[in-house]
Tab-separated table of C-alpha atoms in Angstrom:
chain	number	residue	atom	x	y	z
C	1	UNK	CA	-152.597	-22.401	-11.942
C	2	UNK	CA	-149.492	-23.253	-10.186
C	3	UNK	CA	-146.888	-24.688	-12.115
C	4	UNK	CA	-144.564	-27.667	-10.700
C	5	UNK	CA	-142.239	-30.045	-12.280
C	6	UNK	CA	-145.219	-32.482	-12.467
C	7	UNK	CA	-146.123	-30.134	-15.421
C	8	UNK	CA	-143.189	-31.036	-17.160
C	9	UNK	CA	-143.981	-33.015	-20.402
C	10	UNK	CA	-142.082	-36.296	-21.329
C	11	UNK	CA	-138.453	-35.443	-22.718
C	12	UNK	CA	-137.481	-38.273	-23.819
C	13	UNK	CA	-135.326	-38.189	-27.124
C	14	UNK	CA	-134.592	-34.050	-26.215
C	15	UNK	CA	-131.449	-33.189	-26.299
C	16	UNK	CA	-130.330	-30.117	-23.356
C	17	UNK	CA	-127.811	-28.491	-23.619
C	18	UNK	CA	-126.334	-27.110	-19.864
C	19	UNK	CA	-123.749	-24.720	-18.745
C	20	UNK	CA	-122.544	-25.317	-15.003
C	21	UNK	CA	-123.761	-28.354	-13.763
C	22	UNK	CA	-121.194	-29.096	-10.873
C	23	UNK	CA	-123.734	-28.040	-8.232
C	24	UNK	CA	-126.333	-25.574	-7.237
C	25	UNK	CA	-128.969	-25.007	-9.646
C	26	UNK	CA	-127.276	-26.321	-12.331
C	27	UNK	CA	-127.247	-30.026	-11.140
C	28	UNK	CA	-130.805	-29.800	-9.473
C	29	UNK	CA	-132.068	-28.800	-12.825
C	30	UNK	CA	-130.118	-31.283	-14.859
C	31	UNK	CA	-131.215	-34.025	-11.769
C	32	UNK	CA	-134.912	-33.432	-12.887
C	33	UNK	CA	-134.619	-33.153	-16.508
C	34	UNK	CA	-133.119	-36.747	-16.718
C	35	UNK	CA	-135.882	-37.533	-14.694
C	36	UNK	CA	-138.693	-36.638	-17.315
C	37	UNK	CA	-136.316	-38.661	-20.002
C	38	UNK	CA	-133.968	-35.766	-21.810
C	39	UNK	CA	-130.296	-36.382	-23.161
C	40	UNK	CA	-128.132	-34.324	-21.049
C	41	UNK	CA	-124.406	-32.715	-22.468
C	42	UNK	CA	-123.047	-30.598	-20.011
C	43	UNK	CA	-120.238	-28.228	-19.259
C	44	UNK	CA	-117.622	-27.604	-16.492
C	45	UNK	CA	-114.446	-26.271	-15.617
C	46	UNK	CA	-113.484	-29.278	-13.157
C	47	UNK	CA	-113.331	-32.906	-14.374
C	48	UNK	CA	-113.640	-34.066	-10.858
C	49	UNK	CA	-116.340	-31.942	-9.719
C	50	UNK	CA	-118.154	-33.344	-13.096
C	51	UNK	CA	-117.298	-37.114	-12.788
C	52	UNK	CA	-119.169	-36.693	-9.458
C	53	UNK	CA	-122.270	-34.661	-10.853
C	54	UNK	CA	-122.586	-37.273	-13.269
C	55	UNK	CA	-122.242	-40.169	-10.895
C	56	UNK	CA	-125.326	-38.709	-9.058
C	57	UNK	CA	-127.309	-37.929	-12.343
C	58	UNK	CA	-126.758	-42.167	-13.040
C	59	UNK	CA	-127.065	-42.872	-9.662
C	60	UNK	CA	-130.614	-41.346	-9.980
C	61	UNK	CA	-131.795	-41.608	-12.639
C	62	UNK	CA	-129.499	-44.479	-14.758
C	63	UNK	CA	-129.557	-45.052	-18.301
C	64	UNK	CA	-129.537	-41.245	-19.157
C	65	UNK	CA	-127.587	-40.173	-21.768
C	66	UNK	CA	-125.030	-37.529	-20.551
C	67	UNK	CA	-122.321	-36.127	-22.102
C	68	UNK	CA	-119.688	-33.806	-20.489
C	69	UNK	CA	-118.024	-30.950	-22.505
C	70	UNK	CA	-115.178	-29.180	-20.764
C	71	UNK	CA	-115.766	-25.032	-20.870
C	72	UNK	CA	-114.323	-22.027	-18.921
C	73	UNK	CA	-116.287	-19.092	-19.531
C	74	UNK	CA	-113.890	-17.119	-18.387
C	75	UNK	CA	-112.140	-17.513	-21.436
C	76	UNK	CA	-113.480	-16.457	-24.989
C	77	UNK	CA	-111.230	-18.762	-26.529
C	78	UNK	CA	-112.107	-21.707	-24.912
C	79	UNK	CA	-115.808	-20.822	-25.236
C	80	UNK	CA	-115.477	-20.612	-28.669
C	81	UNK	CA	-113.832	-23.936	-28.353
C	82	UNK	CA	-116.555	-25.693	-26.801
C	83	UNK	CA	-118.777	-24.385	-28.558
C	84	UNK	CA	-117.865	-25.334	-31.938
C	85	UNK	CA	-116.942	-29.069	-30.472
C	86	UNK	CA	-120.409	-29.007	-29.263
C	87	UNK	CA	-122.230	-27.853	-32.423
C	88	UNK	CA	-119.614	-30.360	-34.942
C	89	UNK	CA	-120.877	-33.387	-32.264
C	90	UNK	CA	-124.806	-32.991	-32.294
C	91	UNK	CA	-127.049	-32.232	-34.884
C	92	UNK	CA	-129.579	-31.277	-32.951
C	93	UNK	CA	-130.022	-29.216	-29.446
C	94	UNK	CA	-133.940	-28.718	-28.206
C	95	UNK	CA	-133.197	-27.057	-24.930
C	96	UNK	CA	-129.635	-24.779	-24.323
C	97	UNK	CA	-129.836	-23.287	-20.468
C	98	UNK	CA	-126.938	-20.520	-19.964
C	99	UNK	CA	-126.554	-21.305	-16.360
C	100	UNK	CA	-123.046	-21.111	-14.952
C	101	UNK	CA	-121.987	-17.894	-13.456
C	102	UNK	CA	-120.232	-16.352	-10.706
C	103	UNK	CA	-120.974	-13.934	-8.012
C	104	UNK	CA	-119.399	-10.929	-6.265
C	105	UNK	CA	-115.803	-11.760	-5.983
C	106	UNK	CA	-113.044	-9.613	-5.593
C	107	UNK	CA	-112.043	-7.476	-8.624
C	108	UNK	CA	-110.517	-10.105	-10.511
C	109	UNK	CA	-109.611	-10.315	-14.830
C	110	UNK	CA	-110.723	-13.421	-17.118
C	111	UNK	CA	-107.802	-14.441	-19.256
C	112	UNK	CA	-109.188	-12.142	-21.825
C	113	UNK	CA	-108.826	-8.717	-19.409
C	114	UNK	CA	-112.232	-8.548	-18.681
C	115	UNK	CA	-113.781	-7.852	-15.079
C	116	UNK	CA	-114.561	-11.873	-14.153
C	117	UNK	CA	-118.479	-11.327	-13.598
C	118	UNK	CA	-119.350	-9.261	-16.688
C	119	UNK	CA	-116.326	-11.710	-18.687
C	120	UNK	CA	-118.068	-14.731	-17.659
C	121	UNK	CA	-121.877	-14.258	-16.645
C	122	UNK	CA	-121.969	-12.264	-19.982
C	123	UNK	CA	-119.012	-12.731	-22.697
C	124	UNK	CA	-118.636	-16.022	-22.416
C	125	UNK	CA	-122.021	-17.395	-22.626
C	126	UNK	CA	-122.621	-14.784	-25.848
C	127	UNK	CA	-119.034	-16.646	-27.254
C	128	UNK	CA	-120.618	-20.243	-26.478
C	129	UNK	CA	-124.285	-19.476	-27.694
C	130	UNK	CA	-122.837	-17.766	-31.182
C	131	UNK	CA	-120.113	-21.134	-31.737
C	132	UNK	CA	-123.985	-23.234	-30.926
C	133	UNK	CA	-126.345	-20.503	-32.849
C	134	UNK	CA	-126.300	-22.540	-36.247
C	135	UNK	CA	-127.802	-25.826	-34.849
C	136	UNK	CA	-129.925	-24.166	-32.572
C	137	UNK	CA	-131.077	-22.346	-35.436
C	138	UNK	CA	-131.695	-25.116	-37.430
C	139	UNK	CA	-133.336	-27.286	-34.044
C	140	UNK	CA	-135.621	-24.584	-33.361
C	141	UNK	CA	-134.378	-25.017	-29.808
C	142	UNK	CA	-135.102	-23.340	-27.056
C	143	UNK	CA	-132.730	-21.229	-25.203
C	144	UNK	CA	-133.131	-20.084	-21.673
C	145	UNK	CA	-130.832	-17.609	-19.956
C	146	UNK	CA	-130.288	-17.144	-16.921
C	147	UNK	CA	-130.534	-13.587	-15.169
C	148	UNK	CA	-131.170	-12.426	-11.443
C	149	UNK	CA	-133.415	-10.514	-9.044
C	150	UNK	CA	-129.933	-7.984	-8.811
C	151	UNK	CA	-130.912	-6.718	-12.241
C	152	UNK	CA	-133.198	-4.627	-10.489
C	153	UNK	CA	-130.367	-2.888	-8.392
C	154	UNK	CA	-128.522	-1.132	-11.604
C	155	UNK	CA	-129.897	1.397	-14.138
C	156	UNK	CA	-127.605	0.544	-16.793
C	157	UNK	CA	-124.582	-1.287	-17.484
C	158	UNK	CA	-121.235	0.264	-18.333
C	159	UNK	CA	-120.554	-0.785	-21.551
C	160	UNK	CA	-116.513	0.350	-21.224
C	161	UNK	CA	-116.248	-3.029	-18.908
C	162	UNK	CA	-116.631	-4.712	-22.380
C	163	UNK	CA	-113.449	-3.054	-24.154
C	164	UNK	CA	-109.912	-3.988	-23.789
C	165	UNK	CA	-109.298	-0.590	-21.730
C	166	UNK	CA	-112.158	-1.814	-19.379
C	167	UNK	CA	-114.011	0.867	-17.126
C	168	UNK	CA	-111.850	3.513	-15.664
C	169	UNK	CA	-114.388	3.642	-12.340
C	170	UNK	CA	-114.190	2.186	-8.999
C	171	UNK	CA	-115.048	-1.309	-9.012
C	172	UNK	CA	-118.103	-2.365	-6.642
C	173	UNK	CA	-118.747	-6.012	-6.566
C	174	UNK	CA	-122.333	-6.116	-5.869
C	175	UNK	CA	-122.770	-3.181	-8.759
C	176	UNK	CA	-120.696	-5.577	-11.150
C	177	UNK	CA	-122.378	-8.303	-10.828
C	178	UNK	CA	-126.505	-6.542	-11.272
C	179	UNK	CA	-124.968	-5.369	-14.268
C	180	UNK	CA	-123.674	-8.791	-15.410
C	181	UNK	CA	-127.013	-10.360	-14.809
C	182	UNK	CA	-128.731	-7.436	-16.311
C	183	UNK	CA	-126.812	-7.911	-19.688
C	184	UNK	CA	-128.339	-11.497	-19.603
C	185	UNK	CA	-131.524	-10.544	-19.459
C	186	UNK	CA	-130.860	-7.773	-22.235
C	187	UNK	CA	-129.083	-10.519	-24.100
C	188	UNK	CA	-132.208	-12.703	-24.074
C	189	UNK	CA	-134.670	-9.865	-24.657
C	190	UNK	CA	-132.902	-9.084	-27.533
C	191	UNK	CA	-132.578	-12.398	-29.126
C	192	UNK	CA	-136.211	-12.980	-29.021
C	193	UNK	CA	-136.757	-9.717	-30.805
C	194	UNK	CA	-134.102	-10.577	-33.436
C	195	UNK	CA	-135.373	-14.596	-33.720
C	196	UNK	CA	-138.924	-13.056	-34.348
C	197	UNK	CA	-137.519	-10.669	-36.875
C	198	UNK	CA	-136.270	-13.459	-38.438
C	199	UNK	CA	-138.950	-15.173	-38.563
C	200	UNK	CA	-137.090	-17.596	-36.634
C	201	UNK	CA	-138.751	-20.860	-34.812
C	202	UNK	CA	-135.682	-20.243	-31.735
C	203	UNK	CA	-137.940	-19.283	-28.620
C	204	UNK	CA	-135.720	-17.224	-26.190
C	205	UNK	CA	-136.633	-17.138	-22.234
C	206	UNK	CA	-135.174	-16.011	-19.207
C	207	UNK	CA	-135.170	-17.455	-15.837
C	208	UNK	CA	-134.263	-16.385	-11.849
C	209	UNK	CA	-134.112	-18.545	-9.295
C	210	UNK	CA	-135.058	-16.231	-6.795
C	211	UNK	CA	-132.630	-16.313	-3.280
C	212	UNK	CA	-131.488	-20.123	-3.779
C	213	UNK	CA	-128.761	-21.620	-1.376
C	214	UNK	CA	-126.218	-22.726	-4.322
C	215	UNK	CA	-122.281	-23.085	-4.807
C	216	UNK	CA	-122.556	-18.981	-6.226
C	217	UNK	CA	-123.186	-17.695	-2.811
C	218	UNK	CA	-119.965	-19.516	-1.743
C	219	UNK	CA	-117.180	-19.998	-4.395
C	220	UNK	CA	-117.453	-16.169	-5.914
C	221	UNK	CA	-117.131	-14.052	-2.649
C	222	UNK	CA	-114.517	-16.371	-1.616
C	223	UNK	CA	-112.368	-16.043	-4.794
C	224	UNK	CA	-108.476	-15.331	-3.048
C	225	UNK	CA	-109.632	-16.465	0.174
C	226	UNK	CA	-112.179	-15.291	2.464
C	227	UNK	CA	-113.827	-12.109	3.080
C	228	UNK	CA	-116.619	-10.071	4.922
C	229	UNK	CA	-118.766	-9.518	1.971
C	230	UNK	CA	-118.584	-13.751	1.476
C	231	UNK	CA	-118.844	-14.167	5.337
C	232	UNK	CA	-122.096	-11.893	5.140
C	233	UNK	CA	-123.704	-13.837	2.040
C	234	UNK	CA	-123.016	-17.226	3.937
C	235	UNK	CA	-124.620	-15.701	7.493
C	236	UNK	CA	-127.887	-14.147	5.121
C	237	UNK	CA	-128.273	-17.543	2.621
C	238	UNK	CA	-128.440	-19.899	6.027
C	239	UNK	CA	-131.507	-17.569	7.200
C	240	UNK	CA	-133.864	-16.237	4.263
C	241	UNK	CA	-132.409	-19.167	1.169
C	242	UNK	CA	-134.549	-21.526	-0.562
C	243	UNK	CA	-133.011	-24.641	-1.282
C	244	UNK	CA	-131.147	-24.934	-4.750
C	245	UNK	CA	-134.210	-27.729	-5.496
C	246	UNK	CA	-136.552	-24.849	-5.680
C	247	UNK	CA	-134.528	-22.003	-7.581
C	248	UNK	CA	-133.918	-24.731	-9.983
C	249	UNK	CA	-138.297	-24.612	-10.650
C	250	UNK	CA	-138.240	-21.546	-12.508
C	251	UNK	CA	-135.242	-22.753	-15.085
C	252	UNK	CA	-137.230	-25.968	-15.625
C	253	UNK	CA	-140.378	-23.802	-16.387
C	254	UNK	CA	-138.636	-22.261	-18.839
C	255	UNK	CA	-137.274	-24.956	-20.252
C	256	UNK	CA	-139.929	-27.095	-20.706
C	257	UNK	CA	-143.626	-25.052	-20.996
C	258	UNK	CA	-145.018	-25.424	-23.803
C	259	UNK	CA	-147.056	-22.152	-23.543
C	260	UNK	CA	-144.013	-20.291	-24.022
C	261	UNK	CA	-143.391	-18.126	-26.718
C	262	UNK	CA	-140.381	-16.259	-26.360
C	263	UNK	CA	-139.453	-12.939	-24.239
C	264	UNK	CA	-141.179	-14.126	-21.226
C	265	UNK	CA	-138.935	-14.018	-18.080
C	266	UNK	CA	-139.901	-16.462	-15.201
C	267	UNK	CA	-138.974	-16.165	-11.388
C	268	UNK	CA	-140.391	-17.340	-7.600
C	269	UNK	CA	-143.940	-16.007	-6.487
C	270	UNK	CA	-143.302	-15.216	-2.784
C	271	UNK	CA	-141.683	-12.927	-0.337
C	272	UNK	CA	-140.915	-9.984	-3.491
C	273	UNK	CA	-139.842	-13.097	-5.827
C	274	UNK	CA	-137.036	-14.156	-3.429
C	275	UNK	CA	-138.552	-18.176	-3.553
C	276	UNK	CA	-141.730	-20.127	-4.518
C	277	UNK	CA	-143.366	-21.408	-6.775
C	278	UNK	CA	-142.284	-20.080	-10.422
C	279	UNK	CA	-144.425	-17.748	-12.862
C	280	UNK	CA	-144.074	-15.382	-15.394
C	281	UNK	CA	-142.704	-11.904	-13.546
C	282	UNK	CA	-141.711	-8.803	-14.949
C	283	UNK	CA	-138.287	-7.160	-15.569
C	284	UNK	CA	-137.346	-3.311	-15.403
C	285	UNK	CA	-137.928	-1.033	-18.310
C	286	UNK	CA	-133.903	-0.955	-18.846
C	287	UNK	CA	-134.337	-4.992	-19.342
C	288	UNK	CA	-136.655	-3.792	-22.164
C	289	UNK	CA	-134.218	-0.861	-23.164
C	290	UNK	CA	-133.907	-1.410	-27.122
C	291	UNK	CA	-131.136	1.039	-27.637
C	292	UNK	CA	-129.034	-0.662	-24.892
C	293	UNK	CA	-129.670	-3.631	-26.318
C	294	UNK	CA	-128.506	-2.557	-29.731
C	295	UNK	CA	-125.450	-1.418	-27.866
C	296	UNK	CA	-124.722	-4.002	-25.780
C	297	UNK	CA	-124.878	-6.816	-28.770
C	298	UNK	CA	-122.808	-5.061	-30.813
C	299	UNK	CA	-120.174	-3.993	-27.890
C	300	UNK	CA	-120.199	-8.077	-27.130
C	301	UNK	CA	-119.975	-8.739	-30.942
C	302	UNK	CA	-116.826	-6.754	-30.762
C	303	UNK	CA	-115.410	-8.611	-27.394
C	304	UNK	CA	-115.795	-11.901	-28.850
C	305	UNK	CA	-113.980	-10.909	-31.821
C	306	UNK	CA	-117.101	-12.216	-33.919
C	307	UNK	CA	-120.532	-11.518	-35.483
C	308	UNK	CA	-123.253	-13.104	-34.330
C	309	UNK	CA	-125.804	-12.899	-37.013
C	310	UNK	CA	-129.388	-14.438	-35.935
């Protein structure tokens, strides 16, 4: 059966929970939760940017309940921030989506002196979803993270870019960034296995959105101005992109089937999963590495400055 947003069951009196709603996938999602009823807090960096994704969100849909929390990823402090204002505010979360990233910009630091993709895509979500992990916990919620086809392109991921020397090799955008999306999709792996092990009623997905035209294929490459690899991701995304409407399918399916159970990662059905229709698809065996993951949790544990004890 082919799922569509049709399939998604009435939300109202949910509360979700979504990182990077300012465009892109992140407001096409949040666009057709409020449509099936759901509470809406979200995060961004810019208060302008957000006054005008909420505008549209009333606009279409008025009445909803939306609340804006301001977060930069890129910074484990504020992460931490937010996400400890978040989890003192609500009692409740049903639905977190770990959406907001950034792609292939320059070699550029986070406040912190991590590499920006592995420091935000990574680090800061693990910051924001530890300061949250008690009411989820106690909600049962759902949390859905979200990784990429570029997983695929890596074999590991170097876990020196997650220690305050950083790692010592040559930095290649495109490399940095499969290995950013791979640790989500390690990150979410894991969780499920340590929810489970818990005996634990958290149910822990990811998501792709396959080759969607969004604000990632734009703002990252273009970090300090211009450049060929950003003037090449512009030319490709005009020809071959689905629209951000679609790669926002597979996050909703995440969020809201009920047949989910937890470990499951869901991505497009056509043209080698670059767009279409969403369904379950698989994920290398490095995704399902459980030494790495081991590794990696404990190597983010120590970035954060933190446990984070499921």
């Amino acid at each position: 059966m082919t799922w569509s947003t049709d399939d998604i069951p009435d939300l109202t009196g949910k509360r979700v929970v979504l990182t990077g709603v300012t465009g892109g996938l992140g407001l096409a999602t949040a666009l057709e939760l409020a449509r099936h009823g759901a509470d809406l807090v979200v995060t961004a960096r810019d208060d302008a940017k957000a006054d005008d994704a909420v505008a549209r969100i009333s606009s279409d849909t008025p009445g909803t309940g939306i609340d804006v929390v301001a977060l930069d990823l890129a910074s484990l402090a504020d992460a931490r921030r937010a996400g400890a204002e978040v989890a003192k505010t609500y009692d409740r979360i049903d639905v977190l989506i770990n959406n907001a990233g950034i792609m292939i910009p320059p070699r550029t630091q986070t406040v912190d002196g991590y590499e920006l993709q592995i420091g935000t895509n990574h680090l800061g979500h693990f910051a924001w979803t530890a300061e949250l992990w008690p009411v989820l916990r106690a909600s049962d919620a759902r949390v859905v993270t979200v990784s990429s086809m570029a997983h695929t392109a890596v074999k590991g991921i170097d876990l020196r870019s997650l220690t305050p020397e950083g790692s010592p090799r040559r930095y290649r955008r495109w490399t940095s960034y499969g290995e950013s999306k791979l640790a989500n999709l390690v990150f979410a792996v894991e969780l499920d296995r340590r929810v489970k092990a818990a005996g634990s009623g958290v149910v822990s997905v990811a998501a792709h959105p396959g080759y969607a035209s969004t604000n990632l294929t734009k703002t990252g490459p273009t970090v300090g101005g211009l450049s060929l690899p950003g003037i090449a991701v512009h030319q490709i995304t005009k020809v071959i992109a689905q629209s951000a409407t679609a790669g926002s399918w597979p996050l909703l399916m995440a969020a809201t089937d009920p047949a989910l159970t937890g470990g499951e990662y869901v991505g497009p059905t056509s043209l080698g999963g670059w767009r279409g229709r969403p369904r379950l698809v698989g994920m290398t065996s490095t995704a399902r590495d459980e030494a790495l993951a081991t590794a990696l949790w404990a190597a983010s544990e120590d970035a954060i400055g933190e446990a984070f004890p499921v």
